[in-house]
Amino acid sequence: MEEISLHYAPRETGWIEVICGCMFSGKTEELIRRLRRAEIARQSVSIFKPRIDKRYSDDHIVSHSDDRLKSVVVDSALEIPPLCKDAHVVGIDEGQFFGMELVDVCESLANEGKRVIVAGLDQDYRGKPFEPMPQLLSIAEYITKTLAICMVCGNPADRTQRKIHQGDRVLVGAKDIYEARCRKCFVPPAE
Ligand code: ZN
């Protein structure tokens, strides 16, 4: 699904869209593109990101190509519902850094009639499903998987290769620490 046309969008109900993929695949760019279009259509848009992501800019969601939109930084997914009561559209970036609470939050926002768009990594640096993204994919109406280009061979890439040895699941960084790899070139870390 490239875009939900306004003509075909569900009526009088909310829904969930998930944009997932590896790093450098354009997830945040795609999220920003959809949110901008909603703003152009004069819909009320609320945008959130978890506090853990201190890259580049504190109160914006920012793509690797430096496209940005103003967002609210929250410590927990539970802070989101009271902050977006009047929103038609709720955008959430870096969904993988929220806990499993994000699943129920998205479900109830969609049940209230909101369009909920979540972007996030669907695999961690080991190539394993990165909760809560798998659970969100299961309950979403619309799913987009963005692919990057493998830094080694140029194939379409869906994995995030960590270039340094560090065992924490969350290690914030960009091109200095990570690169996109395809299935063939991805090397999972030694356990
Ligand atoms: Zn490759």
PDB file of C-alpha atoms and ligand atoms in Angstrom:
ATOM      1  CA  MET A   1       0.000   0.000   0.000  1.00  0.00           C
ATOM      2  CA  GLU A   2       1.724   3.178  -1.101  1.00  0.00           C
ATOM      3  CA  GLU A   3      -0.959   5.505   0.081  1.00  0.00           C
ATOM      4  CA  ILE A   4      -4.457   5.226   1.413  1.00  0.00           C
ATOM      5  CA  SER A   5      -6.363   7.442  -0.956  1.00  0.00           C
ATOM      6  CA  LEU A   6      -8.746   9.745   0.844  1.00  0.00           C
ATOM      7  CA  HIS A   7     -11.447   8.422  -1.440  1.00  0.00           C
ATOM      8  CA  TYR A   8     -10.952   4.873  -0.251  1.00  0.00           C
ATOM      9  CA  ALA A   9     -10.111   5.573   3.378  1.00  0.00           C
ATOM     10  CA  PRO A  10     -12.404   3.841   5.862  1.00  0.00           C
ATOM     11  CA  ARG A  11     -15.250   6.051   7.085  1.00  0.00           C
ATOM     12  CA  GLU A  12     -16.406   6.686  10.628  1.00  0.00           C
ATOM     13  CA  THR A  13     -13.821   4.368  12.069  1.00  0.00           C
ATOM     14  CA  GLY A  14     -10.176   4.488  12.982  1.00  0.00           C
ATOM     15  CA  TRP A  15      -7.429   2.168  11.840  1.00  0.00           C
ATOM     16  CA  ILE A  16      -3.774   1.319  12.322  1.00  0.00           C
ATOM     17  CA  GLU A  17      -1.003   1.648   9.744  1.00  0.00           C
ATOM     18  CA  VAL A  18       2.458   0.213  10.429  1.00  0.00           C
ATOM     19  CA  ILE A  19       5.571   1.258   8.524  1.00  0.00           C
ATOM     20  CA  CYS A  20       8.365  -1.175   9.380  1.00  0.00           C
ATOM     21  CA  GLY A  21      11.800  -2.071   8.091  1.00  0.00           C
ATOM     22  CA  CYS A  22      15.506  -1.885   8.913  1.00  0.00           C
ATOM     23  CA  MET A  23      17.529   1.249   9.489  1.00  0.00           C
ATOM     24  CA  PHE A  24      18.104   3.502   6.470  1.00  0.00           C
ATOM     25  CA  SER A  25      14.999   2.118   4.739  1.00  0.00           C
ATOM     26  CA  GLY A  26      13.071   5.393   4.867  1.00  0.00           C
ATOM     27  CA  LYS A  27      10.510   4.564   7.583  1.00  0.00           C
ATOM     28  CA  THR A  28      10.528   7.996   9.161  1.00  0.00           C
ATOM     29  CA  GLU A  29      10.512   9.697   5.752  1.00  0.00           C
ATOM     30  CA  GLU A  30       7.398   7.712   4.862  1.00  0.00           C
ATOM     31  CA  LEU A  31       5.792   8.541   8.222  1.00  0.00           C
ATOM     32  CA  ILE A  32       6.535  12.241   7.705  1.00  0.00           C
ATOM     33  CA  ARG A  33       5.137  12.106   4.177  1.00  0.00           C
ATOM     34  CA  ARG A  34       1.814  10.654   5.365  1.00  0.00           C
ATOM     35  CA  LEU A  35       1.525  13.057   8.296  1.00  0.00           C
ATOM     36  CA  ARG A  36       2.276  16.068   6.070  1.00  0.00           C
ATOM     37  CA  ARG A  37      -0.449  15.017   3.653  1.00  0.00           C
ATOM     38  CA  ALA A  38      -2.907  14.759   6.540  1.00  0.00           C
ATOM     39  CA  GLU A  39      -1.912  18.244   7.710  1.00  0.00           C
ATOM     40  CA  ILE A  40      -2.382  19.598   4.195  1.00  0.00           C
ATOM     41  CA  ALA A  41      -5.875  18.096   4.289  1.00  0.00           C
ATOM     42  CA  ARG A  42      -6.412  20.171   7.482  1.00  0.00           C
ATOM     43  CA  GLN A  43      -6.662  17.141   9.699  1.00  0.00           C
ATOM     44  CA  SER A  44      -5.471  17.545  13.251  1.00  0.00           C
ATOM     45  CA  VAL A  45      -2.220  15.596  13.663  1.00  0.00           C
ATOM     46  CA  SER A  46      -0.382  14.618  16.877  1.00  0.00           C
ATOM     47  CA  ILE A  47       3.100  13.149  16.665  1.00  0.00           C
ATOM     48  CA  PHE A  48       4.999  11.281  19.356  1.00  0.00           C
ATOM     49  CA  LYS A  49       8.374   9.703  19.859  1.00  0.00           C
ATOM     50  CA  PRO A  50      10.025   7.963  22.812  1.00  0.00           C
ATOM     51  CA  ARG A  51      12.530   9.855  24.889  1.00  0.00           C
ATOM     52  CA  ILE A  52      15.255   7.304  24.204  1.00  0.00           C
ATOM     53  CA  ASP A  53      15.854   8.651  20.731  1.00  0.00           C
ATOM     54  CA  LYS A  54      18.059  11.685  21.268  1.00  0.00           C
ATOM     55  CA  ARG A  55      19.448  11.691  17.741  1.00  0.00           C
ATOM     56  CA  TYR A  56      19.619  14.938  15.838  1.00  0.00           C
ATOM     57  CA  SER A  57      16.768  16.845  17.434  1.00  0.00           C
ATOM     58  CA  ASP A  58      14.851  16.579  20.652  1.00  0.00           C
ATOM     59  CA  ASP A  59      11.310  17.618  19.807  1.00  0.00           C
ATOM     60  CA  HIS A  60      11.055  16.608  16.163  1.00  0.00           C
ATOM     61  CA  ILE A  61      10.883  13.331  14.333  1.00  0.00           C
ATOM     62  CA  VAL A  62      13.791  13.462  11.926  1.00  0.00           C
ATOM     63  CA  SER A  63      14.574  11.204   9.002  1.00  0.00           C
ATOM     64  CA  HIS A  64      18.115  10.297   7.984  1.00  0.00           C
ATOM     65  CA  SER A  65      17.676  12.725   5.108  1.00  0.00           C
ATOM     66  CA  ASP A  66      16.963  15.444   7.690  1.00  0.00           C
ATOM     67  CA  ASP A  67      13.291  15.867   6.923  1.00  0.00           C
ATOM     68  CA  ARG A  68      11.582  16.797  10.201  1.00  0.00           C
ATOM     69  CA  LEU A  69       8.207  17.317  11.882  1.00  0.00           C
ATOM     70  CA  LYS A  70       7.456  18.700  15.317  1.00  0.00           C
ATOM     71  CA  SER A  71       6.693  15.957  17.817  1.00  0.00           C
ATOM     72  CA  VAL A  72       6.065  15.403  21.513  1.00  0.00           C
ATOM     73  CA  VAL A  73       8.613  13.341  23.426  1.00  0.00           C
ATOM     74  CA  VAL A  74       7.069  10.868  25.882  1.00  0.00           C
ATOM     75  CA  ASP A  75       8.553   8.463  28.397  1.00  0.00           C
ATOM     76  CA  SER A  76       5.788   5.886  28.060  1.00  0.00           C
ATOM     77  CA  ALA A  77       3.119   4.941  25.538  1.00  0.00           C
ATOM     78  CA  LEU A  78       0.545   5.498  28.299  1.00  0.00           C
ATOM     79  CA  GLU A  79       1.219   9.247  28.087  1.00  0.00           C
ATOM     80  CA  ILE A  80      -0.010   9.371  24.494  1.00  0.00           C
ATOM     81  CA  PRO A  81      -3.854   9.080  24.743  1.00  0.00           C
ATOM     82  CA  PRO A  82      -4.464  12.144  26.981  1.00  0.00           C
ATOM     83  CA  LEU A  83      -2.180  14.215  24.724  1.00  0.00           C
ATOM     84  CA  CYS A  84      -4.025  13.472  21.481  1.00  0.00           C
ATOM     85  CA  LYS A  85      -7.692  13.685  22.446  1.00  0.00           C
ATOM     86  CA  ASP A  86      -8.544  16.051  19.574  1.00  0.00           C
ATOM     87  CA  ALA A  87      -6.311  14.483  16.930  1.00  0.00           C
ATOM     88  CA  HIS A  88      -7.691  12.859  13.811  1.00  0.00           C
ATOM     89  CA  VAL A  89      -4.313  11.349  13.035  1.00  0.00           C
ATOM     90  CA  VAL A  90      -1.707  10.080  15.515  1.00  0.00           C
ATOM     91  CA  GLY A  91       1.852   9.478  14.314  1.00  0.00           C
ATOM     92  CA  ILE A  92       4.324   7.483  16.405  1.00  0.00           C
ATOM     93  CA  ASP A  93       7.997   7.115  15.454  1.00  0.00           C
ATOM     94  CA  GLU A  94      10.547   4.588  16.771  1.00  0.00           C
ATOM     95  CA  GLY A  95       7.737   2.290  17.880  1.00  0.00           C
ATOM     96  CA  GLN A  96      10.234  -0.441  18.801  1.00  0.00           C
ATOM     97  CA  PHE A  97      11.447   1.654  21.727  1.00  0.00           C
ATOM     98  CA  PHE A  98       8.025   1.634  23.367  1.00  0.00           C
ATOM     99  CA  GLY A  99       7.099  -1.427  25.391  1.00  0.00           C
ATOM    100  CA  MET A 100       4.194  -3.757  24.784  1.00  0.00           C
ATOM    101  CA  GLU A 101       1.905  -1.072  26.229  1.00  0.00           C
ATOM    102  CA  LEU A 102       2.013   0.563  22.806  1.00  0.00           C
ATOM    103  CA  VAL A 103      -0.149  -2.238  21.387  1.00  0.00           C
ATOM    104  CA  ASP A 104      -3.154  -1.525  23.617  1.00  0.00           C
ATOM    105  CA  VAL A 105      -2.664   2.220  23.258  1.00  0.00           C
ATOM    106  CA  CYS A 106      -2.791   2.005  19.448  1.00  0.00           C
ATOM    107  CA  GLU A 107      -5.754  -0.352  19.571  1.00  0.00           C
ATOM    108  CA  SER A 108      -7.800   1.966  21.781  1.00  0.00           C
ATOM    109  CA  LEU A 109      -6.878   5.088  19.779  1.00  0.00           C
ATOM    110  CA  ALA A 110      -8.011   3.345  16.594  1.00  0.00           C
ATOM    111  CA  ASN A 111     -11.174   2.154  18.331  1.00  0.00           C
ATOM    112  CA  GLU A 112     -11.904   5.780  19.215  1.00  0.00           C
ATOM    113  CA  GLY A 113     -11.875   6.579  15.509  1.00  0.00           C
ATOM    114  CA  LYS A 114      -8.339   7.836  15.014  1.00  0.00           C
ATOM    115  CA  ARG A 115      -5.968   7.004  12.186  1.00  0.00           C
ATOM    116  CA  VAL A 116      -2.849   5.682  13.941  1.00  0.00           C
ATOM    117  CA  ILE A 117       0.434   5.461  12.025  1.00  0.00           C
ATOM    118  CA  VAL A 118       3.387   3.731  13.700  1.00  0.00           C
ATOM    119  CA  ALA A 119       6.902   3.529  12.254  1.00  0.00           C
ATOM    120  CA  GLY A 120       9.556   1.252  13.737  1.00  0.00           C
ATOM    121  CA  LEU A 121      12.240  -1.362  13.356  1.00  0.00           C
ATOM    122  CA  ASP A 122      10.731  -4.809  12.913  1.00  0.00           C
ATOM    123  CA  GLN A 123      14.023  -6.613  13.654  1.00  0.00           C
ATOM    124  CA  ASP A 124      16.691  -5.973  16.236  1.00  0.00           C
ATOM    125  CA  TYR A 125      20.452  -6.114  15.542  1.00  0.00           C
ATOM    126  CA  ARG A 126      20.346  -9.923  15.842  1.00  0.00           C
ATOM    127  CA  GLY A 127      17.720 -10.150  13.135  1.00  0.00           C
ATOM    128  CA  LYS A 128      15.047 -11.132  15.690  1.00  0.00           C
ATOM    129  CA  PRO A 129      11.509  -9.667  15.806  1.00  0.00           C
ATOM    130  CA  PHE A 130      11.572  -6.453  17.827  1.00  0.00           C
ATOM    131  CA  GLU A 131       8.567  -6.178  20.127  1.00  0.00           C
ATOM    132  CA  PRO A 132       6.097  -4.578  20.060  1.00  0.00           C
ATOM    133  CA  MET A 133       6.319  -4.262  16.259  1.00  0.00           C
ATOM    134  CA  PRO A 134       5.291  -7.902  15.493  1.00  0.00           C
ATOM    135  CA  GLN A 135       2.200  -7.490  17.675  1.00  0.00           C
ATOM    136  CA  LEU A 136       1.351  -4.184  15.996  1.00  0.00           C
ATOM    137  CA  LEU A 137       1.698  -5.790  12.570  1.00  0.00           C
ATOM    138  CA  SER A 138      -0.884  -8.376  13.623  1.00  0.00           C
ATOM    139  CA  ILE A 139      -3.533  -5.850  14.578  1.00  0.00           C
ATOM    140  CA  ALA A 140      -2.822  -3.255  11.852  1.00  0.00           C
ATOM    141  CA  GLU A 141      -5.122  -2.824   8.854  1.00  0.00           C
ATOM    142  CA  TYR A 142      -2.305  -1.534   6.623  1.00  0.00           C
ATOM    143  CA  ILE A 143       1.317  -2.642   6.597  1.00  0.00           C
ATOM    144  CA  THR A 144       4.234  -1.196   4.670  1.00  0.00           C
ATOM    145  CA  LYS A 145       7.675  -2.799   4.808  1.00  0.00           C
ATOM    146  CA  THR A 146      10.331  -0.409   3.563  1.00  0.00           C
ATOM    147  CA  LEU A 147      13.569  -1.880   2.224  1.00  0.00           C
ATOM    148  CA  ALA A 148      17.014  -0.300   2.233  1.00  0.00           C
ATOM    149  CA  ILE A 149      19.935  -1.092  -0.066  1.00  0.00           C
ATOM    150  CA  CYS A 150      22.507  -3.612   1.172  1.00  0.00           C
ATOM    151  CA  MET A 151      25.772  -1.785   1.868  1.00  0.00           C
ATOM    152  CA  VAL A 152      27.750  -4.867   0.808  1.00  0.00           C
ATOM    153  CA  CYS A 153      26.095  -6.119  -2.384  1.00  0.00           C
ATOM    154  CA  GLY A 154      23.354  -3.687  -3.356  1.00  0.00           C
ATOM    155  CA  ASN A 155      20.464  -6.122  -2.925  1.00  0.00           C
ATOM    156  CA  PRO A 156      17.244  -4.957  -1.260  1.00  0.00           C
ATOM    157  CA  ALA A 157      18.017  -5.011   2.468  1.00  0.00           C
ATOM    158  CA  ASP A 158      15.758  -5.659   5.461  1.00  0.00           C
ATOM    159  CA  ARG A 159      18.317  -6.216   8.242  1.00  0.00           C
ATOM    160  CA  THR A 160      20.287  -3.844  10.418  1.00  0.00           C
ATOM    161  CA  GLN A 161      23.938  -4.843  10.831  1.00  0.00           C
ATOM    162  CA  ARG A 162      25.610  -3.538  13.964  1.00  0.00           C
ATOM    163  CA  LYS A 163      29.221  -2.738  13.148  1.00  0.00           C
ATOM    164  CA  ILE A 164      30.556  -2.751  16.702  1.00  0.00           C
ATOM    165  CA  HIS A 165      30.395  -5.438  19.389  1.00  0.00           C
ATOM    166  CA  GLN A 166      27.904  -4.374  22.003  1.00  0.00           C
ATOM    167  CA  GLY A 167      25.299  -6.655  23.507  1.00  0.00           C
ATOM    168  CA  ASP A 168      22.565  -4.167  24.432  1.00  0.00           C
ATOM    169  CA  ARG A 169      19.412  -4.365  22.364  1.00  0.00           C
ATOM    170  CA  VAL A 170      19.101  -0.604  22.383  1.00  0.00           C
ATOM    171  CA  LEU A 171      22.184   1.240  21.176  1.00  0.00           C
ATOM    172  CA  VAL A 172      21.307   4.558  19.672  1.00  0.00           C
ATOM    173  CA  GLY A 173      23.342   5.644  16.702  1.00  0.00           C
ATOM    174  CA  ALA A 174      23.278   5.930  12.951  1.00  0.00           C
ATOM    175  CA  LYS A 175      25.788   5.368  10.181  1.00  0.00           C
ATOM    176  CA  ASP A 176      28.666   5.161  12.644  1.00  0.00           C
ATOM    177  CA  ILE A 177      27.233   2.032  14.266  1.00  0.00           C
ATOM    178  CA  TYR A 178      24.773   0.472  11.828  1.00  0.00           C
ATOM    179  CA  GLU A 179      24.396  -0.389   8.178  1.00  0.00           C
ATOM    180  CA  ALA A 180      21.668  -2.005   6.101  1.00  0.00           C
ATOM    181  CA  ARG A 181      22.311  -5.567   4.914  1.00  0.00           C
ATOM    182  CA  CYS A 182      20.410  -8.156   2.887  1.00  0.00           C
ATOM    183  CA  ARG A 183      19.731 -11.689   4.131  1.00  0.00           C
ATOM    184  CA  LYS A 184      22.849 -13.021   2.379  1.00  0.00           C
ATOM    185  CA  CYS A 185      25.246 -10.427   3.772  1.00  0.00           C
ATOM    186  CA  PHE A 186      23.807 -10.046   7.272  1.00  0.00           C
ATOM    187  CA  VAL A 187      26.071 -11.552   9.946  1.00  0.00           C
ATOM    188  CA  PRO A 188      24.229 -12.163  13.214  1.00  0.00           C
ATOM    189  CA  PRO A 189      26.310 -11.419  16.307  1.00  0.00           C
ATOM    190  CA  ALA A 190      27.810 -14.343  18.208  1.00  0.00           C
ATOM    191  CA  GLU A 191      25.590 -15.098  21.202  1.00  0.00           C
TER     192      GLU A 191
HETATM  193 ZN    ZN B   1      23.869  -8.024   0.497  1.00  0.00          ZN
END
